Amino acid sequence: MTFSIIYRAYAGETEGNLSRFRPSWFSKFNCWRSFWDEFGNISDIKISVLWDGECNGTFYDYIKSFGVEIIGFGKIGNKGGLLKTYKLLKETDTQIVATVEDDYLILPECLDTIQEGFSYGFLIYTPYEHQDRYFQPSRDISWGKEEIYKGTKCYHRSVESTTGTCFFKKTTFDKVYDKLVYYNINDRPFFRDCYQNGIRIYSPMPGYATHVCIDNNINLMSPFINWEKFNSTIKL
Protein backbone atom coordinates (compact mmCIF):
# COMPACT_ATOMS: atom_id res chain seq x y z
CA MET A 1 0.00 0.00 0.00
CA THR A 2 1.60 3.29 -1.13
CA PHE A 3 1.06 6.64 0.61
CA SER A 4 1.52 10.32 -0.14
CA ILE A 5 1.34 12.39 3.04
CA ILE A 6 1.50 16.17 3.28
CA TYR A 7 2.36 17.41 6.76
CA ARG A 8 1.09 20.95 7.25
CA ALA A 9 3.27 22.99 9.61
CA TYR A 10 4.03 26.51 10.73
CA ALA A 11 6.11 28.10 13.48
CA GLY A 12 3.26 29.19 15.76
CA GLU A 13 3.31 27.92 19.36
CA THR A 14 6.92 26.74 19.14
CA GLU A 15 8.48 29.43 21.32
CA GLY A 16 6.38 28.86 24.45
CA ASN A 17 3.45 31.00 23.26
CA LEU A 18 0.80 28.30 23.59
CA SER A 19 -2.83 29.05 22.79
CA ARG A 20 -5.55 28.53 25.38
CA PHE A 21 -6.48 25.29 23.59
CA ARG A 22 -3.24 23.52 24.56
CA PRO A 23 -2.21 21.61 27.68
CA SER A 24 0.95 22.99 29.28
CA TRP A 25 3.03 20.04 28.03
CA PHE A 26 2.15 20.50 24.32
CA SER A 27 5.10 20.48 21.91
CA LYS A 28 5.04 20.67 18.12
CA PHE A 29 8.52 19.19 18.13
CA ASN A 30 7.15 16.08 19.87
CA CYS A 31 4.20 15.94 17.49
CA TRP A 32 6.55 15.92 14.50
CA ARG A 33 8.84 13.35 16.07
CA SER A 34 5.95 10.99 16.87
CA PHE A 35 4.74 11.32 13.28
CA TRP A 36 8.20 10.72 11.80
CA ASP A 37 8.89 7.76 14.06
CA GLU A 38 5.78 6.07 12.71
CA PHE A 39 5.74 7.12 9.02
CA GLY A 40 9.26 8.27 8.18
CA ASN A 41 11.94 6.32 6.29
CA ILE A 42 9.46 3.88 4.73
CA SER A 43 9.93 3.29 1.00
CA ASP A 44 6.20 3.14 0.22
CA ILE A 45 5.47 6.43 1.98
CA LYS A 46 6.29 9.81 0.41
CA ILE A 47 6.25 12.62 2.96
CA SER A 48 6.29 16.31 2.09
CA VAL A 49 5.97 19.22 4.49
CA LEU A 50 3.91 22.20 3.41
CA TRP A 51 5.39 25.09 5.40
CA ASP A 52 3.28 28.19 6.08
CA GLY A 53 5.39 31.29 6.66
CA GLU A 54 9.04 32.24 6.37
CA CYS A 55 11.35 29.26 5.94
CA ASN A 56 13.41 29.71 9.06
CA GLY A 57 13.29 29.25 12.83
CA THR A 58 13.95 26.42 15.26
CA PHE A 59 10.93 24.31 14.29
CA TYR A 60 11.62 24.69 10.57
CA ASP A 61 15.27 23.76 11.09
CA TYR A 62 14.31 20.76 13.20
CA ILE A 63 12.01 19.35 10.52
CA LYS A 64 14.57 20.11 7.81
CA SER A 65 17.19 18.08 9.72
CA PHE A 66 15.22 14.91 8.87
CA GLY A 67 15.96 15.37 5.16
CA VAL A 68 12.29 15.63 4.24
CA GLU A 69 11.02 17.69 1.31
CA ILE A 70 9.74 21.08 2.51
CA ILE A 71 7.45 23.08 0.23
CA GLY A 72 7.22 26.77 1.06
CA PHE A 73 4.67 29.21 -0.38
CA GLY A 74 5.22 32.03 2.09
CA LYS A 75 2.50 32.95 4.56
CA ILE A 76 -0.67 31.46 3.10
CA GLY A 77 -2.79 30.73 6.18
CA ASN A 78 -4.99 27.77 6.98
CA LYS A 79 -7.36 28.15 4.03
CA GLY A 80 -4.60 28.71 1.50
CA GLY A 81 -2.56 25.87 2.93
CA LEU A 82 -5.42 23.42 2.57
CA LEU A 83 -6.03 24.42 -1.05
CA LYS A 84 -2.32 23.96 -1.87
CA THR A 85 -2.33 20.62 -0.06
CA TYR A 86 -5.35 19.31 -1.95
CA LYS A 87 -3.88 20.42 -5.28
CA LEU A 88 -0.56 18.68 -4.55
CA LEU A 89 -2.28 15.46 -3.46
CA LYS A 90 -4.46 15.52 -6.58
CA GLU A 91 -1.29 15.23 -8.67
CA THR A 92 -0.01 12.11 -6.89
CA ASP A 93 -0.54 8.52 -8.03
CA THR A 94 -0.25 6.61 -4.74
CA GLN A 95 -3.02 4.38 -3.39
CA ILE A 96 -3.55 6.48 -0.26
CA VAL A 97 -3.24 10.25 0.23
CA ALA A 98 -3.32 12.11 3.53
CA THR A 99 -3.11 15.45 5.25
CA VAL A 100 -1.57 15.57 8.72
CA GLU A 101 -1.54 18.66 10.93
CA ASP A 102 1.36 19.69 13.15
CA ASP A 103 -0.55 19.50 16.45
CA TYR A 104 -1.18 15.74 16.47
CA LEU A 105 0.56 13.05 18.49
CA ILE A 106 0.89 9.70 16.74
CA LEU A 107 1.15 6.37 18.55
CA PRO A 108 3.27 3.41 17.44
CA GLU A 109 1.35 0.97 15.20
CA CYS A 110 -0.84 3.79 13.89
CA LEU A 111 0.23 2.89 10.35
CA ASP A 112 -0.74 -0.78 10.84
CA THR A 113 -4.18 0.32 12.04
CA ILE A 114 -4.72 2.60 9.04
CA GLN A 115 -3.61 -0.10 6.60
CA GLU A 116 -5.95 -2.59 8.23
CA GLY A 117 -8.83 -0.16 7.86
CA PHE A 118 -8.22 0.28 4.15
CA SER A 119 -7.85 -3.49 3.75
CA TYR A 120 -11.44 -3.75 5.01
CA GLY A 121 -12.55 -1.54 2.14
CA PHE A 122 -12.85 1.74 4.04
CA LEU A 123 -12.58 4.83 1.84
CA ILE A 124 -11.64 7.47 4.42
CA TYR A 125 -9.85 6.88 7.71
CA THR A 126 -8.72 8.99 10.63
CA PRO A 127 -6.54 7.65 13.46
CA TYR A 128 -8.08 10.23 15.85
CA GLU A 129 -11.04 9.18 17.99
CA HIS A 130 -12.73 12.55 18.23
CA GLN A 131 -14.54 13.10 21.54
CA ASP A 132 -17.18 15.44 20.13
CA ARG A 133 -19.33 12.43 19.28
CA TYR A 134 -19.53 11.59 22.99
CA PHE A 135 -20.04 15.12 24.30
CA GLN A 136 -22.66 16.17 21.76
CA PRO A 137 -24.37 13.04 20.39
CA SER A 138 -27.52 15.00 19.52
CA ARG A 139 -25.53 16.90 16.87
CA ASP A 140 -24.06 13.73 15.32
CA ILE A 141 -26.15 12.80 12.27
CA SER A 142 -24.73 9.27 12.32
CA TRP A 143 -25.46 8.62 16.01
CA GLY A 144 -27.04 5.22 16.48
CA LYS A 145 -26.23 4.20 12.90
CA GLU A 146 -22.57 3.26 13.40
CA GLU A 147 -20.77 0.34 11.84
CA ILE A 148 -18.23 -1.39 14.10
CA TYR A 149 -15.64 -3.92 13.00
CA LYS A 150 -13.28 -5.91 15.22
CA GLY A 151 -9.69 -5.49 14.09
CA THR A 152 -6.52 -7.21 15.24
CA LYS A 153 -5.59 -4.50 17.78
CA CYS A 154 -8.66 -2.29 18.07
CA TYR A 155 -12.21 -1.79 16.87
CA HIS A 156 -12.90 0.27 13.75
CA ARG A 157 -16.00 2.43 14.00
CA SER A 158 -17.75 4.62 11.46
CA VAL A 159 -17.99 8.25 12.56
CA GLU A 160 -19.72 11.35 11.32
CA SER A 161 -16.71 13.61 10.84
CA THR A 162 -13.20 14.50 11.89
CA THR A 163 -10.64 17.30 11.51
CA GLY A 164 -8.03 18.10 8.87
CA THR A 165 -5.85 15.08 9.67
CA CYS A 166 -7.24 12.36 7.47
CA PHE A 167 -6.33 9.52 5.09
CA PHE A 168 -8.18 8.93 1.81
CA LYS A 169 -8.18 6.16 -0.72
CA LYS A 170 -6.88 8.08 -3.74
CA THR A 171 -9.83 7.19 -5.98
CA THR A 172 -12.15 8.53 -3.27
CA PHE A 173 -10.06 11.67 -2.87
CA ASP A 174 -10.36 12.34 -6.59
CA LYS A 175 -14.12 11.78 -6.39
CA VAL A 176 -14.63 14.29 -3.57
CA TYR A 177 -11.88 16.72 -4.59
CA ASP A 178 -14.26 19.49 -5.66
CA LYS A 179 -16.12 19.20 -2.36
CA LEU A 180 -12.85 19.44 -0.42
CA VAL A 181 -12.00 22.64 -2.26
CA TYR A 182 -15.51 24.00 -1.75
CA TYR A 183 -15.73 23.32 1.99
CA ASN A 184 -12.04 24.07 2.68
CA ILE A 185 -11.57 24.48 6.47
CA ASN A 186 -15.22 23.60 7.16
CA ASP A 187 -14.42 19.95 7.75
CA ARG A 188 -17.60 18.86 9.53
CA PRO A 189 -19.95 19.98 6.71
CA PHE A 190 -17.63 18.24 4.22
CA PHE A 191 -17.72 14.91 6.05
CA ARG A 192 -21.47 15.22 6.59
CA ASP A 193 -21.85 15.73 2.85
CA CYS A 194 -19.81 12.57 2.27
CA TYR A 195 -21.91 10.64 4.78
CA GLN A 196 -25.15 11.74 3.14
CA ASN A 197 -23.76 10.56 -0.20
CA GLY A 198 -22.78 7.11 1.03
CA ILE A 199 -19.10 7.72 1.83
CA ARG A 200 -18.31 6.92 5.46
CA ILE A 201 -15.25 7.76 7.52
CA TYR A 202 -13.85 5.37 10.11
CA SER A 203 -11.64 5.68 13.17
CA PRO A 204 -10.05 3.22 15.61
CA MET A 205 -11.35 2.62 19.13
CA PRO A 206 -9.25 3.52 21.03
CA GLY A 207 -7.49 6.07 18.86
CA TYR A 208 -3.95 5.82 17.54
CA ALA A 209 -3.50 9.57 17.26
CA THR A 210 -4.88 12.66 18.89
CA HIS A 211 -5.42 16.31 18.25
CA VAL A 212 -3.65 17.83 21.27
CA CYS A 213 -6.48 20.13 22.18
CA ILE A 214 -8.58 21.20 25.15
CA ASP A 215 -11.52 23.62 25.19
CA ASN A 216 -12.81 25.29 28.35
CA ASN A 217 -10.92 22.66 30.36
CA ILE A 218 -12.67 19.87 28.43
CA ASN A 219 -10.22 17.27 27.18
CA LEU A 220 -10.80 16.73 23.45
CA MET A 221 -8.00 14.20 23.06
CA SER A 222 -8.61 10.56 22.09
CA PRO A 223 -9.90 8.82 25.25
CA PHE A 224 -8.39 5.99 27.35
CA ILE A 225 -4.79 7.01 26.59
CA ASN A 226 -2.48 9.00 28.85
CA TRP A 227 -1.23 11.39 26.18
CA GLU A 228 0.83 13.45 28.60
CA LYS A 229 2.72 10.32 29.62
CA PHE A 230 3.24 9.28 26.00
CA ASN A 231 4.43 12.78 25.16
CA SER A 232 7.04 12.54 27.92
CA THR A 233 8.53 9.39 26.36
CA ILE A 234 9.28 10.97 22.98
CA LYS A 235 12.98 11.42 22.28
CA LEU A 236 13.85 14.32 20.01
mmCIF file of C-alpha atoms in Angstrom, residues 84 104-105 131 141 160 188 212 218 224:
data_model
loop_
_atom_site.group_PDB
_atom_site.id
_atom_site.type_symbol
_atom_site.label_atom_id
_atom_site.label_comp_id
_atom_site.label_asym_id
_atom_site.label_seq_id
_atom_site.Cartn_x
_atom_site.Cartn_y
_atom_site.Cartn_z
ATOM 1 C CA LYS A 84 -2.320 23.958 -1.867
ATOM 2 C CA TYR A 104 -1.175 15.738 16.475
ATOM 3 C CA LEU A 105 0.562 13.046 18.490
ATOM 4 C CA GLN A 131 -14.544 13.099 21.544
ATOM 5 C CA ILE A 141 -26.150 12.801 12.273
ATOM 6 C CA GLU A 160 -19.723 11.351 11.322
ATOM 7 C CA ARG A 188 -17.596 18.856 9.527
ATOM 8 C CA VAL A 212 -3.650 17.834 21.267
ATOM 9 C CA ILE A 218 -12.674 19.872 28.426
ATOM 10 C CA PHE A 224 -8.392 5.994 27.355
#
